[in-house]
PDB file of C-alpha atoms in Angstrom:
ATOM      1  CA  UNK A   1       9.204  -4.069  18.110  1.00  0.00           C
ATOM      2  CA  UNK A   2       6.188  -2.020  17.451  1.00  0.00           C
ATOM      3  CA  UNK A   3       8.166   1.167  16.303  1.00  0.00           C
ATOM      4  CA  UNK A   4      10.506  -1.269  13.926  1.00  0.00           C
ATOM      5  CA  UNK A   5       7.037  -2.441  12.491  1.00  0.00           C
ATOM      6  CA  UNK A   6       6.035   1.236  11.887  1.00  0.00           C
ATOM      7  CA  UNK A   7       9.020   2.295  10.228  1.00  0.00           C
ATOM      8  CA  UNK A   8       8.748  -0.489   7.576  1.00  0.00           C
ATOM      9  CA  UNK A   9       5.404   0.760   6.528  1.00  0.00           C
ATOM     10  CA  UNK A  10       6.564   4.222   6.720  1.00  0.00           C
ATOM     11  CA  UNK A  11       9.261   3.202   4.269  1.00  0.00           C
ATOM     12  CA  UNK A  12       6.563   1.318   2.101  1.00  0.00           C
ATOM     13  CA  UNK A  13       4.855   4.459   1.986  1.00  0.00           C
ATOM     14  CA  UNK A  14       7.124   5.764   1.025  1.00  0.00           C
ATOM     15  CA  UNK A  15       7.861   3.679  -1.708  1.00  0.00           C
ATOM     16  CA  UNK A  16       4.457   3.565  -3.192  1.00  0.00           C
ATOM     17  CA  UNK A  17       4.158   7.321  -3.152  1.00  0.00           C
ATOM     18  CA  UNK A  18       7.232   7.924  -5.084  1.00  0.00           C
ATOM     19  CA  UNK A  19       6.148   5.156  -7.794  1.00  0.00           C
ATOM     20  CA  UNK A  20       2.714   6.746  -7.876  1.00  0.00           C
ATOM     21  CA  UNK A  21       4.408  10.237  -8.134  1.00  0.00           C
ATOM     22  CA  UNK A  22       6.161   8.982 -11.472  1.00  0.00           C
ATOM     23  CA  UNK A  23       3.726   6.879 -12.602  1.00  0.00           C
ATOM     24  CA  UNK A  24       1.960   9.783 -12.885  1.00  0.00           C
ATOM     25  CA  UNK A  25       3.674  12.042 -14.366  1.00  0.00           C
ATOM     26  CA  UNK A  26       4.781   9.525 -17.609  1.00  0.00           C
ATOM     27  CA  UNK A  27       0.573   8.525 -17.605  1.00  0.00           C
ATOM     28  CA  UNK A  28      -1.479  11.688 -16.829  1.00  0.00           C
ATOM     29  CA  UNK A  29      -3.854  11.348 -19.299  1.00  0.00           C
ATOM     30  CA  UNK A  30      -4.600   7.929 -18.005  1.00  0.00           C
ATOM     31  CA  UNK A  31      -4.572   8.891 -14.993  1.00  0.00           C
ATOM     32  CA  UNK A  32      -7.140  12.057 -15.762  1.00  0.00           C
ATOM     33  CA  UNK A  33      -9.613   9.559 -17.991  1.00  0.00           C
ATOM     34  CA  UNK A  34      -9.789   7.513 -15.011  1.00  0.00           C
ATOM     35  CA  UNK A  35     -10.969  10.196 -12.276  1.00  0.00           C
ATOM     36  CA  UNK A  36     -13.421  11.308 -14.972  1.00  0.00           C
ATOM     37  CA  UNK A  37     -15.246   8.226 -15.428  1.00  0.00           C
ATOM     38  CA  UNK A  38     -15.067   6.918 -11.767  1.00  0.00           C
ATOM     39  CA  UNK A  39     -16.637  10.518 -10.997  1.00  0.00           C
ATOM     40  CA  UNK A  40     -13.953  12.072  -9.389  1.00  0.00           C
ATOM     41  CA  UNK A  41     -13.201  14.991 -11.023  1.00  0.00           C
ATOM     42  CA  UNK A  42      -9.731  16.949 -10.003  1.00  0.00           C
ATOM     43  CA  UNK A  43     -11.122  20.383 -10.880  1.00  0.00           C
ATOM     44  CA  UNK A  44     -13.554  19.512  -8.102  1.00  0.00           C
ATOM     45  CA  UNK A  45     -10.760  18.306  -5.554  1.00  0.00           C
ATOM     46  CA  UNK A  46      -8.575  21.609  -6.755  1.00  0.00           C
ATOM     47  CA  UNK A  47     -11.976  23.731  -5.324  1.00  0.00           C
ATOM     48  CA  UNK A  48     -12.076  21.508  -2.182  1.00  0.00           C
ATOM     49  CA  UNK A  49      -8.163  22.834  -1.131  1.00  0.00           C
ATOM     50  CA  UNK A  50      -9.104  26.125  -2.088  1.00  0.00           C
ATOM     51  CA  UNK A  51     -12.353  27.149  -0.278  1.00  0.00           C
ATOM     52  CA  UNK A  52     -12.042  28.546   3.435  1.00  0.00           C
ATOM     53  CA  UNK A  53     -14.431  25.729   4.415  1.00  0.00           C
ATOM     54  CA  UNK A  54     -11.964  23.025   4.138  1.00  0.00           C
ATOM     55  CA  UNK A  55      -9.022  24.834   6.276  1.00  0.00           C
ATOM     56  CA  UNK A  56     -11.566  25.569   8.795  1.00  0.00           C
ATOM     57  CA  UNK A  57     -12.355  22.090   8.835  1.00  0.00           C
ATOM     58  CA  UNK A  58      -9.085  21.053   8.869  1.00  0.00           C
ATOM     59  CA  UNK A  59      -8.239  23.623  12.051  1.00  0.00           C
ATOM     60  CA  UNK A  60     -11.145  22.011  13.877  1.00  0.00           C
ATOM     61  CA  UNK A  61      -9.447  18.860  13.701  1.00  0.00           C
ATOM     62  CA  UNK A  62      -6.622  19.793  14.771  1.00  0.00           C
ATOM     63  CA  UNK A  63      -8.554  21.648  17.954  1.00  0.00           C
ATOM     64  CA  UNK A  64     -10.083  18.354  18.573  1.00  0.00           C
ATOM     65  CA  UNK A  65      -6.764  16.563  18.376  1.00  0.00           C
ATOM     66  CA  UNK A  66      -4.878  19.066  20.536  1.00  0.00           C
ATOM     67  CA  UNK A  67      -7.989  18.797  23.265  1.00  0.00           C
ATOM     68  CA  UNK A  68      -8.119  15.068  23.082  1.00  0.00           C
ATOM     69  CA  UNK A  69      -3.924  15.119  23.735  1.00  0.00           C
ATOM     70  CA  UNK A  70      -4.602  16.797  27.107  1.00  0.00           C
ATOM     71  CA  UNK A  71      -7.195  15.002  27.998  1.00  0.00           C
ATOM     72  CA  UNK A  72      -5.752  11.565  27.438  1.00  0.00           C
ATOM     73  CA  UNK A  73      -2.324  12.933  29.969  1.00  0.00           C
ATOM     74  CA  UNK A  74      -5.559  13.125  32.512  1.00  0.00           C
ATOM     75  CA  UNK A  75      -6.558   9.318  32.100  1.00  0.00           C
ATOM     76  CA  UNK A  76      -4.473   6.789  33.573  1.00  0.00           C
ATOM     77  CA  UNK A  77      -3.953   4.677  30.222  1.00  0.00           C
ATOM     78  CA  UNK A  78      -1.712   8.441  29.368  1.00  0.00           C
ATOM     79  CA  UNK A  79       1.667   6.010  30.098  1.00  0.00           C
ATOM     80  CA  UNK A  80       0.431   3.143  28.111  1.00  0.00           C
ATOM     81  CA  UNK A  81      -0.480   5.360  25.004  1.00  0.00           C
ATOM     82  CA  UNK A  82       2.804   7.238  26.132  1.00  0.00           C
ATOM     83  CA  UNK A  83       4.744   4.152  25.757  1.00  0.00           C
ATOM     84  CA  UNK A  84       3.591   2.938  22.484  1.00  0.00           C
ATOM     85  CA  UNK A  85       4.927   6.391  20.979  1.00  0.00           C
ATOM     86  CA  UNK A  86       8.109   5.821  22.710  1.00  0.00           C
ATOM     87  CA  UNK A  87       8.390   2.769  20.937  1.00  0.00           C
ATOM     88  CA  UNK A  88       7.554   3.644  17.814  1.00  0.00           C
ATOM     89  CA  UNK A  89       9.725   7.074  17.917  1.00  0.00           C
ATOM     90  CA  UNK A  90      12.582   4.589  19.065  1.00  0.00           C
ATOM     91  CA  UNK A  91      11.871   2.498  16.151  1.00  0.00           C
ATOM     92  CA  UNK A  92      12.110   4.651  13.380  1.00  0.00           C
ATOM     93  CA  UNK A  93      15.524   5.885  15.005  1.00  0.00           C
ATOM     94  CA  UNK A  94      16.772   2.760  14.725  1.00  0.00           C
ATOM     95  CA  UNK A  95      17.478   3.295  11.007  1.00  0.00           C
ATOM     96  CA  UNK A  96      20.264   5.718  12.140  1.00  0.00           C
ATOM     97  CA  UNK A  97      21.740   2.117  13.615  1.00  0.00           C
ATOM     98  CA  UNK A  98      21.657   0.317  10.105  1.00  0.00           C
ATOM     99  CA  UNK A  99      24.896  -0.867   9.504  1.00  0.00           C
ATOM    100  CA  UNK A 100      24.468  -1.459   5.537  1.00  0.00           C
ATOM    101  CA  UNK A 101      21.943   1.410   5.133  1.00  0.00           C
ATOM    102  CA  UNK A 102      22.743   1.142   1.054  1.00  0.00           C
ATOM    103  CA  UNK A 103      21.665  -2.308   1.250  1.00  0.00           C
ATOM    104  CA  UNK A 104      19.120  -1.936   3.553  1.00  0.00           C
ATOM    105  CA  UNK A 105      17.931   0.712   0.682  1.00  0.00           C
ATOM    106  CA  UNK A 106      18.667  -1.708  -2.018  1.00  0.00           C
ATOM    107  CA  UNK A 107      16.562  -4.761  -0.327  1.00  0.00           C
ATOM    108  CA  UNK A 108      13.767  -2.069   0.386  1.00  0.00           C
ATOM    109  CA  UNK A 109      13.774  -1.228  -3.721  1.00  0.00           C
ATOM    110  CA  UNK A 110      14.653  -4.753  -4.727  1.00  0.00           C
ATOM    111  CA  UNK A 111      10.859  -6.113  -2.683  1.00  0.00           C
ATOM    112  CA  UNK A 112       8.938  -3.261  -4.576  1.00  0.00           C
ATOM    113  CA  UNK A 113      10.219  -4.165  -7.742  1.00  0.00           C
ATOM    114  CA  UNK A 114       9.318  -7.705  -7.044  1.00  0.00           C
ATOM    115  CA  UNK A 115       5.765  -7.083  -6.113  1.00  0.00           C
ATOM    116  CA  UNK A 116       5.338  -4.599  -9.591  1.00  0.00           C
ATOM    117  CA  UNK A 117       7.018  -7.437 -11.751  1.00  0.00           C
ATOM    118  CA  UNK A 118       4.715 -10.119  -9.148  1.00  0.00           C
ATOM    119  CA  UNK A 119       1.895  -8.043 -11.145  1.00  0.00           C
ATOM    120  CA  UNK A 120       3.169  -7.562 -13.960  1.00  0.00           C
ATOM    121  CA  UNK A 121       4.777 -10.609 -15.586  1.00  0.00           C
ATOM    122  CA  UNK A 122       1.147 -11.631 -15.758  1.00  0.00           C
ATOM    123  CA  UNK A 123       0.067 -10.062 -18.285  1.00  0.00           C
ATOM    124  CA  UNK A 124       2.208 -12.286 -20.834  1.00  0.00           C
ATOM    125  CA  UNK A 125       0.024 -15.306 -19.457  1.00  0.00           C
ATOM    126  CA  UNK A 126      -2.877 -13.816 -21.718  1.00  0.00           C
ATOM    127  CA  UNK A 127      -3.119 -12.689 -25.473  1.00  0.00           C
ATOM    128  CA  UNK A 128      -5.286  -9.645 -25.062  1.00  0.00           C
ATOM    129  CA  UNK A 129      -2.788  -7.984 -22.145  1.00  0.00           C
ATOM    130  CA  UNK A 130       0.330  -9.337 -23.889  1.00  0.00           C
ATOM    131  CA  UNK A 131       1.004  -6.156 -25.567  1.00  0.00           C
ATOM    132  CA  UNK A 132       0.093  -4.022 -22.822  1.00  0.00           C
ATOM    133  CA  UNK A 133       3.044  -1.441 -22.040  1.00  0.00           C
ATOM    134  CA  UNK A 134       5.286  -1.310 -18.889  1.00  0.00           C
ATOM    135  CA  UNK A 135       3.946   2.121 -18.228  1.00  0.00           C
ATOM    136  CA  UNK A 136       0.016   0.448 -18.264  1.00  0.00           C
ATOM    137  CA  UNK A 137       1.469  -1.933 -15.802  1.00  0.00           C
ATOM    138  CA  UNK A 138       2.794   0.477 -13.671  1.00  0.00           C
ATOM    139  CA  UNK A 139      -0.847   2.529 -13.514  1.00  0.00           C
ATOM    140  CA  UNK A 140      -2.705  -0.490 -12.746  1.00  0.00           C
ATOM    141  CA  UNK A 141      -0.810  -2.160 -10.169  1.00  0.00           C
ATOM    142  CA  UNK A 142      -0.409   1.931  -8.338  1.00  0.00           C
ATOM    143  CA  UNK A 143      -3.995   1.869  -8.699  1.00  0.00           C
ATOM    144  CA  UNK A 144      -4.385  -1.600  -7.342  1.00  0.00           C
ATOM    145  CA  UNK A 145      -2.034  -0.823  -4.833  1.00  0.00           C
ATOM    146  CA  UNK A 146      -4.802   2.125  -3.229  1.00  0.00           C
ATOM    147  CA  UNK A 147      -7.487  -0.112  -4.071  1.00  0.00           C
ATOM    148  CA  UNK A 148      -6.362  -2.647  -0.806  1.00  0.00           C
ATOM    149  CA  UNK A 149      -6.350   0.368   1.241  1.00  0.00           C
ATOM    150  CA  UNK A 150     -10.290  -0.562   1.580  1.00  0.00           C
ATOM    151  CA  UNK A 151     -10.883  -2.883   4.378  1.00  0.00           C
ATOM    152  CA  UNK A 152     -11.831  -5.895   2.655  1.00  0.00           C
ATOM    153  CA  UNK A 153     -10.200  -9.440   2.469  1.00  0.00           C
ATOM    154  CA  UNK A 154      -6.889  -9.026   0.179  1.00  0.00           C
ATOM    155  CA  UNK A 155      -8.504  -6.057  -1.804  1.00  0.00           C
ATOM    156  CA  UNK A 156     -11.244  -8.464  -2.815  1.00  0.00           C
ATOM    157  CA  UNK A 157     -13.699  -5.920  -4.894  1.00  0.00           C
ATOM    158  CA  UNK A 158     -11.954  -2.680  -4.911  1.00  0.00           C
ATOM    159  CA  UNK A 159      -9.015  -4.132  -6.857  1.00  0.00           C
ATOM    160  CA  UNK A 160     -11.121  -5.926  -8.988  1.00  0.00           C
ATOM    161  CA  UNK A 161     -12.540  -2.232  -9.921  1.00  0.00           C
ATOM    162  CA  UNK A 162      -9.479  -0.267  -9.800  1.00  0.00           C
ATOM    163  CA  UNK A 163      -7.004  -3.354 -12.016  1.00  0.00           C
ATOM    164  CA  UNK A 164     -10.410  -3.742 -14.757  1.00  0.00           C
ATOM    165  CA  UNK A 165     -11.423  -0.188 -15.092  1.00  0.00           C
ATOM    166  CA  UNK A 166      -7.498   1.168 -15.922  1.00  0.00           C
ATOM    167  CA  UNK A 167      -7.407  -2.077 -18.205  1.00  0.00           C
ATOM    168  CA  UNK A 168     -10.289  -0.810 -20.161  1.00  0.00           C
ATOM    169  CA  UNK A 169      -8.349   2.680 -20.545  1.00  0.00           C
ATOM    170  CA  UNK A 170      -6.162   0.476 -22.629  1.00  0.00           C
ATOM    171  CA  UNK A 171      -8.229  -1.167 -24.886  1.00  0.00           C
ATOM    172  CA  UNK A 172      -9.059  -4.298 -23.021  1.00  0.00           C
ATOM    173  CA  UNK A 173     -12.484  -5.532 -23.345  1.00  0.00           C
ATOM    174  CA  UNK A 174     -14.628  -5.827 -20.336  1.00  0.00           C
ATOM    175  CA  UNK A 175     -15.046  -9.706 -20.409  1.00  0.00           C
ATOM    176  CA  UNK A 176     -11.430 -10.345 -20.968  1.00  0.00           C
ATOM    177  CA  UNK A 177     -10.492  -7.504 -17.959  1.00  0.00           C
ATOM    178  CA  UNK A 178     -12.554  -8.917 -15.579  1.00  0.00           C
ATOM    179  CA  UNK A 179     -11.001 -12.529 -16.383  1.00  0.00           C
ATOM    180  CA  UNK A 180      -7.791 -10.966 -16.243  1.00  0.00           C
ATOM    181  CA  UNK A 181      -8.597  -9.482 -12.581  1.00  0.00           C
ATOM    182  CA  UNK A 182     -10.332 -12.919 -11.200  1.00  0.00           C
ATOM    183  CA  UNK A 183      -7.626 -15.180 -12.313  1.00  0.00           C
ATOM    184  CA  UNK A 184      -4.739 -12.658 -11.596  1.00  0.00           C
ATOM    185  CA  UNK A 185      -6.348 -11.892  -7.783  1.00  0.00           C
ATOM    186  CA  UNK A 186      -7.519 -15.276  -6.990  1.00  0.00           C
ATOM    187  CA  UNK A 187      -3.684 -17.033  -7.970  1.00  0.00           C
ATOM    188  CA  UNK A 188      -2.557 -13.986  -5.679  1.00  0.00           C
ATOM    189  CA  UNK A 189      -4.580 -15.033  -2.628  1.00  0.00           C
ATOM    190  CA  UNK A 190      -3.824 -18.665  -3.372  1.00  0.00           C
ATOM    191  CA  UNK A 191      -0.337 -18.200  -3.091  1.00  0.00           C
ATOM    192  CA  UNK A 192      -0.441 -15.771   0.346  1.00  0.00           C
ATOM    193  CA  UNK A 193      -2.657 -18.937   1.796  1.00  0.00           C
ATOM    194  CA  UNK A 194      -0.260 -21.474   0.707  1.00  0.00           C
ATOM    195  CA  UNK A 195       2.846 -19.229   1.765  1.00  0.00           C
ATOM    196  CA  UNK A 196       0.516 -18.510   5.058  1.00  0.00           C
ATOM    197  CA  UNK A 197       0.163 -22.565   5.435  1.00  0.00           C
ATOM    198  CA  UNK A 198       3.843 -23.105   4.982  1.00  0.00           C
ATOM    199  CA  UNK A 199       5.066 -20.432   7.483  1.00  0.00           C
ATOM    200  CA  UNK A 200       2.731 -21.075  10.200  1.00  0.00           C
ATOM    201  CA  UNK A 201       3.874 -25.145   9.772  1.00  0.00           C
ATOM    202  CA  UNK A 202       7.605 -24.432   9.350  1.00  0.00           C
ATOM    203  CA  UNK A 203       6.823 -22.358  12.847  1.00  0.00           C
ATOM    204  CA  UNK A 204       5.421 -25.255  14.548  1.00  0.00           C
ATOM    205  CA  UNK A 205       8.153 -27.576  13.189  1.00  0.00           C
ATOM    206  CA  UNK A 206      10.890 -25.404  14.489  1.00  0.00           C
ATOM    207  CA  UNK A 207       9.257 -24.663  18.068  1.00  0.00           C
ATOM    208  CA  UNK A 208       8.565 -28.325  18.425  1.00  0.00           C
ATOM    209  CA  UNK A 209      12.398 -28.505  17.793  1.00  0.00           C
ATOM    210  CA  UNK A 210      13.163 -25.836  20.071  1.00  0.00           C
ATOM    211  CA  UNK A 211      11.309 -27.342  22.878  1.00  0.00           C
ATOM    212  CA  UNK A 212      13.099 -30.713  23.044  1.00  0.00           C
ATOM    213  CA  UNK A 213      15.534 -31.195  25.602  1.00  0.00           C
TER     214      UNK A 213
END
């Protein structure tokens, strides 16, 4: 169901915040060269939360929300949208129904740790990453991990720039990063459009099946 579908991201969220949250704290400095020569500087963001400006902001928002919530129980799609919450609130109580909820945990931890080591495993493929540290791996696949937020196809370009410019922090030449992030992302894609392939034939092959009397 929808709200089943929700609650896994929520989890993943979950998940990624509490590796970035460590992450950062064993690789601030990293972390604080990076914002300062991608131009975001944190003094900057620390003004932003403190000026009056941004809570008013912020309080608008929330006006607007608040209106718009009593204005959609006016329209008739109010059940529909109504619904959906249902389902999702339903969803995420399903994990109270979990019958192994330390292995549902463990699975949950086990597919993070597979996508990190997914990442980082690579880097023994080439001579000039080889010695990189697991704590470099860990601040480059967080920050590649933000970098697919952006709406483009599998992070194309924003992970590119997030994976080359922490590489760089290390030591890593620009040539040799950017190889590093072409080959790395484009063996990545290849292998969710081969996996995509596979599913989507195995799906056919099984309905086919299912369909024969």
């Amino acid at each position: 169901s929808l709200g089943t579908v929700v609650t896994e991201r929520l989890l993943d969220a979950v998940c990624i915040l509490l590796i970035t949250g460590g992450t950062f704290l064993l690789q601030m400095p990293v972390f604080v060269r990076f914002f300062s020569e991608t131009g975001t500087k944190i003094p900057s963001l620390l003004h932003l939360l403190t000026s009056p400006w941004f809570y008013v902001s912020l309080f608008s928002v929330i006006g607007v929300g608040v209106l718009l919530y009593y204005l959609l129980r006016m329209l008739s799609f109010y059940e529909k949208v109504k619904g959906v919450v249902r389902s999702v609130w339903e969803g995420v109580m399903s994990l109270r129904q979990v019958d192994h909820i330390g292995l549902f945990v463990f699975y949950t931890v086990a597919i993070w740790v597979c996508y990190f080591l997914h990442f980082y495993l690579t880097f023994f493929c080439f001579d000039f990453t080889s010695s990189l540290s697991l704590q470099a791996g860990l601040v480059m696949f967080v920050g590649g991990t933000f970098a697919v937020i952006v709406p483009t196809p599998n992070g194309a370009g924003p992970w590119h720039f997030a994976v080359i410019t922490m590489m760089m922090l290390y030591g890593v030449s620009d040539a040799d990063a950017s190889m590093f992030a072409l080959i790395v992302h484009g063996i990545q894609t290849l292998l969710v459009i081969v996996l995509g392939v596979y599913g989507w034939l195995h799906a056919m092959w099984v309905n086919r099946n299912a369909t024969r009397p």
